[in-house]
XYZ file of C-alpha atoms in Angstrom:
428
model
C -2.608 -3.505 37.956
C -1.696 -1.207 40.905
C -3.471 2.188 40.934
C -0.049 4.115 41.026
C 1.474 2.333 38.274
C -1.668 3.157 36.067
C -1.411 6.970 36.880
C 2.185 6.976 36.059
C 1.479 5.261 32.851
C -1.266 7.621 31.908
C 1.109 10.562 32.874
C 3.729 9.294 30.724
C 1.281 9.329 27.846
C 0.733 12.879 28.470
C 4.382 13.484 28.220
C 4.680 11.386 25.005
C 1.716 13.276 23.388
C 3.553 16.552 24.229
C 6.662 15.449 22.785
C 5.135 14.538 19.533
C 2.552 17.347 19.129
C 4.197 18.564 15.824
C 4.068 14.939 14.437
C 0.535 14.642 15.445
C -0.586 17.931 14.019
C 0.973 16.895 10.643
C -0.788 13.637 10.669
C -3.142 13.208 7.773
C -6.985 13.270 8.545
C -6.644 15.402 11.727
C -7.719 19.023 12.318
C -6.837 21.175 15.196
C -10.026 22.073 17.185
C -9.753 25.911 17.209
C -9.115 26.088 13.255
C -12.022 23.716 12.696
C -14.251 25.800 15.016
C -13.362 28.958 13.261
C -13.904 27.641 9.876
C -17.262 25.863 10.725
C -20.107 27.818 8.881
C -23.397 28.123 10.834
C -25.859 25.292 9.911
C -29.600 25.631 9.971
C -31.240 23.790 13.181
C -32.892 20.547 12.779
C -36.533 20.812 11.607
C -39.142 20.071 14.367
C -40.328 16.891 12.462
C -36.562 15.511 12.555
C -36.280 16.567 16.135
C -39.305 14.319 17.017
C -37.382 11.615 15.355
C -34.214 12.147 16.967
C -35.970 12.261 20.316
C -37.592 8.966 19.597
C -34.358 7.362 18.609
C -33.350 7.059 22.333
C -36.379 4.985 23.165
C -35.895 2.887 19.971
C -32.494 2.154 20.766
C -33.165 1.119 24.520
C -36.067 -1.130 23.543
C -34.135 -2.707 20.679
C -31.127 -3.213 23.095
C -33.177 -4.664 25.869
C -34.817 -7.250 23.455
C -31.472 -8.211 21.741
C -29.837 -8.574 25.162
C -32.238 -11.109 26.183
C -31.376 -13.454 23.135
C -29.567 -16.525 24.496
C -25.936 -16.684 23.415
C -25.631 -12.917 22.517
C -22.381 -11.458 23.770
C -21.371 -8.267 22.023
C -24.194 -5.843 20.722
C -24.000 -3.131 18.306
C -27.164 -1.240 17.134
C -27.761 2.014 15.365
C -31.333 3.202 16.232
C -31.187 6.069 13.440
C -30.223 3.520 10.733
C -32.832 1.325 11.919
C -35.391 4.304 11.854
C -34.357 4.764 8.282
C -35.085 1.217 7.285
C -38.369 1.425 9.054
C -39.196 4.415 7.008
C -38.627 2.398 3.852
C -41.043 -0.084 5.163
C -43.544 2.732 5.655
C -42.727 4.004 2.232
C -43.574 0.551 0.715
C -46.492 0.015 2.992
C -50.146 0.776 2.804
C -52.814 1.427 5.465
C -52.294 0.113 9.045
C -48.789 -1.498 7.950
C -47.501 1.944 7.094
C -49.158 3.586 10.154
C -47.654 1.266 12.654
C -44.204 2.374 11.526
C -45.100 5.999 12.080
C -46.441 4.993 15.640
C -43.252 3.086 16.359
C -40.979 6.097 15.075
C -43.072 9.059 16.279
C -45.913 8.170 18.511
C -48.152 8.780 15.109
C -47.385 12.336 15.081
C -46.042 12.783 11.550
C -47.672 12.105 8.182
C -46.185 10.162 5.595
C -44.449 12.927 3.759
C -43.347 14.486 7.048
C -41.792 11.256 8.147
C -39.721 10.430 4.718
C -38.413 13.916 4.678
C -37.588 14.186 8.389
C -35.865 10.679 8.574
C -33.560 11.646 5.446
C -32.798 14.883 7.133
C -31.887 13.214 10.398
C -29.485 10.608 8.857
C -27.845 13.168 6.585
C -27.264 15.413 9.506
C -25.822 12.782 11.990
C -23.979 10.867 9.188
C -22.072 13.739 7.891
C -18.413 12.398 8.110
C -16.819 15.634 7.393
C -18.812 17.679 9.940
C -18.356 15.055 12.476
C -14.714 13.858 11.551
C -15.755 10.099 11.888
C -15.629 7.171 9.504
C -19.273 5.887 9.094
C -20.190 3.711 5.850
C -23.769 3.023 5.770
C -25.120 0.488 3.024
C -28.551 -0.578 2.847
C -30.096 -3.280 0.407
C -33.693 -4.597 0.080
C -33.579 -8.192 -1.149
C -36.724 -9.574 -2.488
C -37.478 -13.249 -3.540
C -36.846 -13.950 -7.447
C -40.641 -14.199 -8.059
C -41.326 -10.494 -7.111
C -41.074 -7.507 -9.368
C -40.033 -4.196 -7.715
C -42.352 -1.262 -8.964
C -40.335 1.327 -10.749
C -41.559 4.268 -8.801
C -40.711 2.563 -5.505
C -37.154 1.605 -6.472
C -36.345 5.358 -7.917
C -37.970 7.162 -4.965
C -36.491 4.955 -2.215
C -33.013 5.114 -3.621
C -33.626 9.024 -3.529
C -35.308 9.106 -0.020
C -33.405 6.312 1.653
C -30.483 5.551 -0.363
C -31.531 1.696 -0.694
C -30.126 -0.641 -3.332
C -32.442 -3.283 -4.627
C -32.123 -6.872 -5.784
C -33.832 -10.033 -6.261
C -32.350 -13.237 -5.001
C -33.007 -16.961 -5.716
C -33.059 -19.039 -2.160
C -33.458 -22.132 -4.249
C -29.613 -22.349 -3.849
C -29.571 -21.221 -0.154
C -25.930 -21.398 0.017
C -25.134 -19.366 -2.997
C -27.506 -16.708 -1.894
C -26.177 -16.261 1.461
C -22.832 -16.038 0.121
C -23.812 -13.390 -2.175
C -25.275 -11.423 0.673
C -21.761 -11.548 2.666
C -19.915 -10.698 -0.352
C -21.917 -7.704 -1.005
C -21.774 -6.483 2.776
C -17.824 -7.111 2.778
C -17.389 -5.157 -0.344
C -19.615 -2.184 0.649
C -17.748 -1.948 3.936
C -14.119 -2.214 2.413
C -13.894 -5.918 4.022
C -14.411 -4.609 7.411
C -17.733 -6.597 7.732
C -16.976 -9.935 6.243
C -20.264 -11.703 7.377
C -23.869 -10.610 7.713
C -25.313 -14.195 8.284
C -24.451 -17.917 8.204
C -28.138 -18.932 7.261
C -31.635 -17.523 6.457
C -34.693 -19.216 7.747
C -37.498 -17.354 6.232
C -36.797 -16.983 2.504
C -40.236 -16.034 1.041
C -40.322 -12.430 1.951
C -38.653 -9.017 1.785
C -35.099 -8.791 3.509
C -33.643 -5.670 4.808
C -29.995 -5.703 5.215
C -27.982 -2.775 6.913
C -24.219 -3.165 6.504
C -22.008 -0.740 8.390
C -18.640 0.462 9.325
C -18.094 2.925 12.121
C -14.681 4.211 13.435
C -14.748 7.206 15.691
C -11.833 9.836 15.738
C -11.401 11.240 19.158
C -11.176 14.654 20.088
C -8.065 14.112 21.678
C -5.955 11.218 20.218
C -4.516 8.423 22.182
C -0.740 8.286 21.875
C 0.022 5.450 19.473
C 3.013 4.364 21.587
C 0.848 3.937 24.749
C -0.845 0.747 23.722
C -0.018 -2.572 25.360
C -1.468 -5.933 26.129
C -3.663 -6.307 29.164
C -6.005 -8.903 30.687
C -9.745 -8.363 29.898
C -12.158 -10.235 32.229
C -14.999 -11.499 30.281
C -15.968 -13.209 33.516
C -14.558 -14.136 36.775
C -13.199 -17.345 35.284
C -12.311 -16.277 31.634
C -9.474 -13.677 31.010
C -8.517 -12.484 27.542
C -5.252 -10.888 26.283
C -6.113 -7.655 24.402
C -4.530 -4.505 23.286
C -5.328 -1.487 25.528
C -4.636 2.152 24.934
C -4.131 4.791 27.617
C -4.322 8.376 28.172
C -5.149 11.109 30.819
C -7.342 14.001 29.924
C -10.351 16.243 30.802
C -13.683 14.392 30.485
C -17.169 14.150 31.533
C -17.167 11.771 34.383
C -19.766 10.572 37.089
C -19.337 7.906 39.769
C -22.689 6.515 40.632
C -22.040 5.256 44.039
C -25.569 4.011 44.633
C -25.596 1.732 41.547
C -21.934 1.011 41.759
C -20.888 2.201 38.097
C -18.889 4.731 36.425
C -20.021 6.910 33.570
C -17.504 8.402 31.234
C -18.107 10.695 28.274
C -15.460 11.185 25.686
C -15.943 13.667 22.926
C -15.299 12.830 19.327
C -13.942 15.175 16.912
C -15.115 17.731 16.448
C -17.217 17.483 19.605
C -20.366 16.922 17.568
C -20.867 13.559 19.127
C -19.359 11.387 21.927
C -18.623 8.008 23.196
C -20.417 7.393 26.660
C -19.132 4.311 28.585
C -21.336 2.834 31.467
C -19.070 0.323 33.296
C -19.781 -1.393 36.628
C -17.064 -1.208 39.400
C -16.279 -4.964 39.029
C -16.664 -7.780 36.648
C -20.080 -8.953 36.652
C -22.719 -9.791 34.186
C -24.366 -6.791 32.556
C -28.032 -7.606 33.393
C -28.028 -5.576 36.581
C -26.966 -2.389 34.585
C -29.252 -3.329 31.693
C -32.270 -3.304 33.904
C -31.348 0.341 34.931
C -31.446 1.665 31.331
C -34.151 3.936 30.805
C -34.588 7.340 29.221
C -34.845 8.987 32.795
C -31.895 7.278 34.009
C -29.680 8.321 31.098
C -30.711 11.924 31.573
C -29.783 11.587 35.097
C -26.480 10.327 34.310
C -25.797 12.910 31.540
C -26.855 15.638 33.999
C -24.451 14.628 36.554
C -21.430 14.418 34.514
C -18.527 16.769 35.524
C -15.341 17.658 33.540
C -12.286 16.404 35.318
C -9.066 14.612 34.988
C -9.552 11.021 34.171
C -6.816 8.457 33.588
C -8.426 6.209 30.728
C -7.780 2.769 29.755
C -9.970 1.242 26.916
C -9.645 -1.672 24.596
C -8.124 -0.910 21.278
C -10.304 -3.421 19.319
C -13.000 -3.896 16.668
C -16.164 -5.699 16.924
C -18.289 -7.121 13.935
C -21.857 -7.957 14.938
C -25.026 -8.887 13.098
C -28.459 -8.918 14.513
C -31.769 -10.147 12.988
C -34.215 -7.521 14.365
C -37.385 -8.762 12.727
C -38.886 -10.491 15.741
C -37.918 -7.417 17.840
C -39.538 -5.036 15.626
C -42.765 -7.041 15.623
C -42.480 -7.087 19.673
C -42.230 -2.987 19.484
C -45.406 -2.736 17.565
C -44.609 -3.518 13.992
C -46.947 -6.577 13.917
C -48.360 -6.253 10.589
C -45.314 -5.743 8.372
C -43.630 -8.945 9.931
C -46.656 -11.192 9.368
C -47.105 -12.915 6.084
C -50.957 -12.921 6.537
C -51.414 -9.377 7.415
C -48.605 -7.357 5.689
C -49.547 -4.992 2.983
C -46.433 -3.772 1.221
C -47.968 -3.467 -2.042
C -46.307 -0.169 -2.843
C -43.228 -2.281 -3.350
C -44.220 -4.373 -6.103
C -47.726 -3.279 -6.825
C -49.159 -6.382 -5.222
C -49.898 -7.628 -1.759
C -47.123 -10.508 -1.899
C -44.593 -9.437 0.407
C -43.827 -9.330 4.246
C -40.753 -8.293 6.010
C -39.067 -11.856 6.656
C -35.683 -10.570 7.917
C -34.171 -7.291 9.202
C -30.461 -8.152 9.330
C -28.621 -5.113 11.072
C -24.737 -5.710 10.839
C -21.980 -3.524 12.079
C -18.330 -3.325 12.236
C -16.940 -1.046 14.820
C -13.397 -0.102 15.236
C -11.745 1.796 18.397
C -8.170 3.162 17.635
C -5.915 5.808 18.763
C -6.733 8.276 15.825
C -7.890 11.674 16.688
C -7.021 15.443 16.946
C -3.914 16.628 18.421
C -4.410 16.961 22.018
C -4.709 20.355 24.125
C -1.376 20.682 25.616
C -2.202 23.765 27.535
C -3.533 21.706 30.179
C -0.122 19.704 30.710
C 1.688 20.563 33.977
C -1.303 22.413 35.187
C -3.324 21.458 38.477
C -6.309 20.447 36.206
C -4.766 16.929 35.593
C -3.742 16.298 39.076
C -5.443 13.409 41.027
C -7.060 11.879 37.979
C -9.952 9.466 38.528
C -9.514 5.922 37.073
C -11.655 4.504 34.263
C -9.928 1.081 33.519
C -12.130 -0.820 31.164
C -10.807 -4.273 31.600
C -14.305 -6.092 32.029
C -17.672 -5.766 30.232
C -19.389 -2.431 29.652
C -22.131 -0.604 27.951
C -21.395 2.081 25.425
C -23.445 4.719 23.475
C -22.696 7.226 20.618
C -24.384 10.372 21.370
C -24.924 13.188 18.963
C -24.605 16.594 20.462
C -26.582 18.568 18.181
C -29.689 16.494 18.012
C -29.288 14.500 21.213
C -30.288 11.301 19.113
C -28.389 7.914 19.743
C -26.417 6.943 16.687
C -25.275 3.630 18.349
C -25.991 1.686 21.552
C -24.170 -1.520 22.443
C -22.225 -3.412 24.742
C -18.481 -5.055 24.786
C -18.547 -8.302 26.640
C -15.978 -10.287 24.508
C -13.272 -8.326 22.667
C -10.815 -10.111 20.422
C -8.094 -11.963 22.219
C -6.422 -15.003 23.273
C -7.335 -16.890 26.401
C -4.807 -16.218 29.392
C -4.233 -18.984 31.823
C -2.923 -18.260 35.258
C 0.505 -19.636 35.662
C 1.138 -21.860 38.607
């Protein structure tokens, strides 16, 4: 698409937003930012223990992402490190001795004791998943499955529901097809049909199985206009183009162009600026391995520190992705070697016996990007602030983060390589 045409389109989006400001303000589920800020009651700061976990969520996110990206055949990735951390807390809660201490090491470098770990994990997840406070849709459902031969200890069931909001179920894998169907039905029901499938098969059926089933839909701090959505081409590779819906708007966003590494970084606040979507995209279509090698805590801090608020004409896919990862092997690679080993695991707090190990960790997410959000700030329309916008045209694979503003934790990390769409063929 020509640059001039894109700028014109995005400026038209500004005009359309202004014309329908009243309609947007009346739309259900949206709130004006000044009113929300005025009504917000002061909240106590995060405890020092929860702050440690929030800080370590970044390292956990990057490690899990890097390991998952190496899997052959993996295209889209969606991982929530704070939800993974919550699940690992359950493992520590059910574990004894070194099996439990390894979890503390992975999550906090061993700086937290058991009671501190459990309380602060609950605090962190409660803080970042407050749908009202952050004006996002985030359904988090967790279930621990055990083989039919295992009896869960009453105390473990009661306390893990209280601290980690986990459901519990025994499952008979003698009829594997029925068991897998039951798991998928639970995940679909608990996400209102947004996540139809967690897995097609389960290899290891003799241990404890953790399943996270989530649906996340961000609400932008400034909505996209619903009429400024059209079909565009998305280049999965230089030889594969898909037709997808793309949404457009121009606004003031945090933006940085890394000319050395040939990439753009865009920070788009979510309502009510409690968190934000961060997009990291190469200049042109290319495999993401080069960018993924750059990902580190230090590099992220550098990019975040160089973001400047300026006018940006944004075009991003209006799409949804459903992704499921089995993280069991990756957690072992991060240092959780005992819990995932049938011969070494001590999860005897779960059943009262040393008869379980962590055989599967299915981490499944449905994420949807739409136009919904707060009414736009029309005071900048027609001012110099929106002149000569930079272009962020996401028509090829990119990495994304959902970053929490208060805790600095990463709520999600992922990549969009192949959105839903029909294959486009060049006409002769």
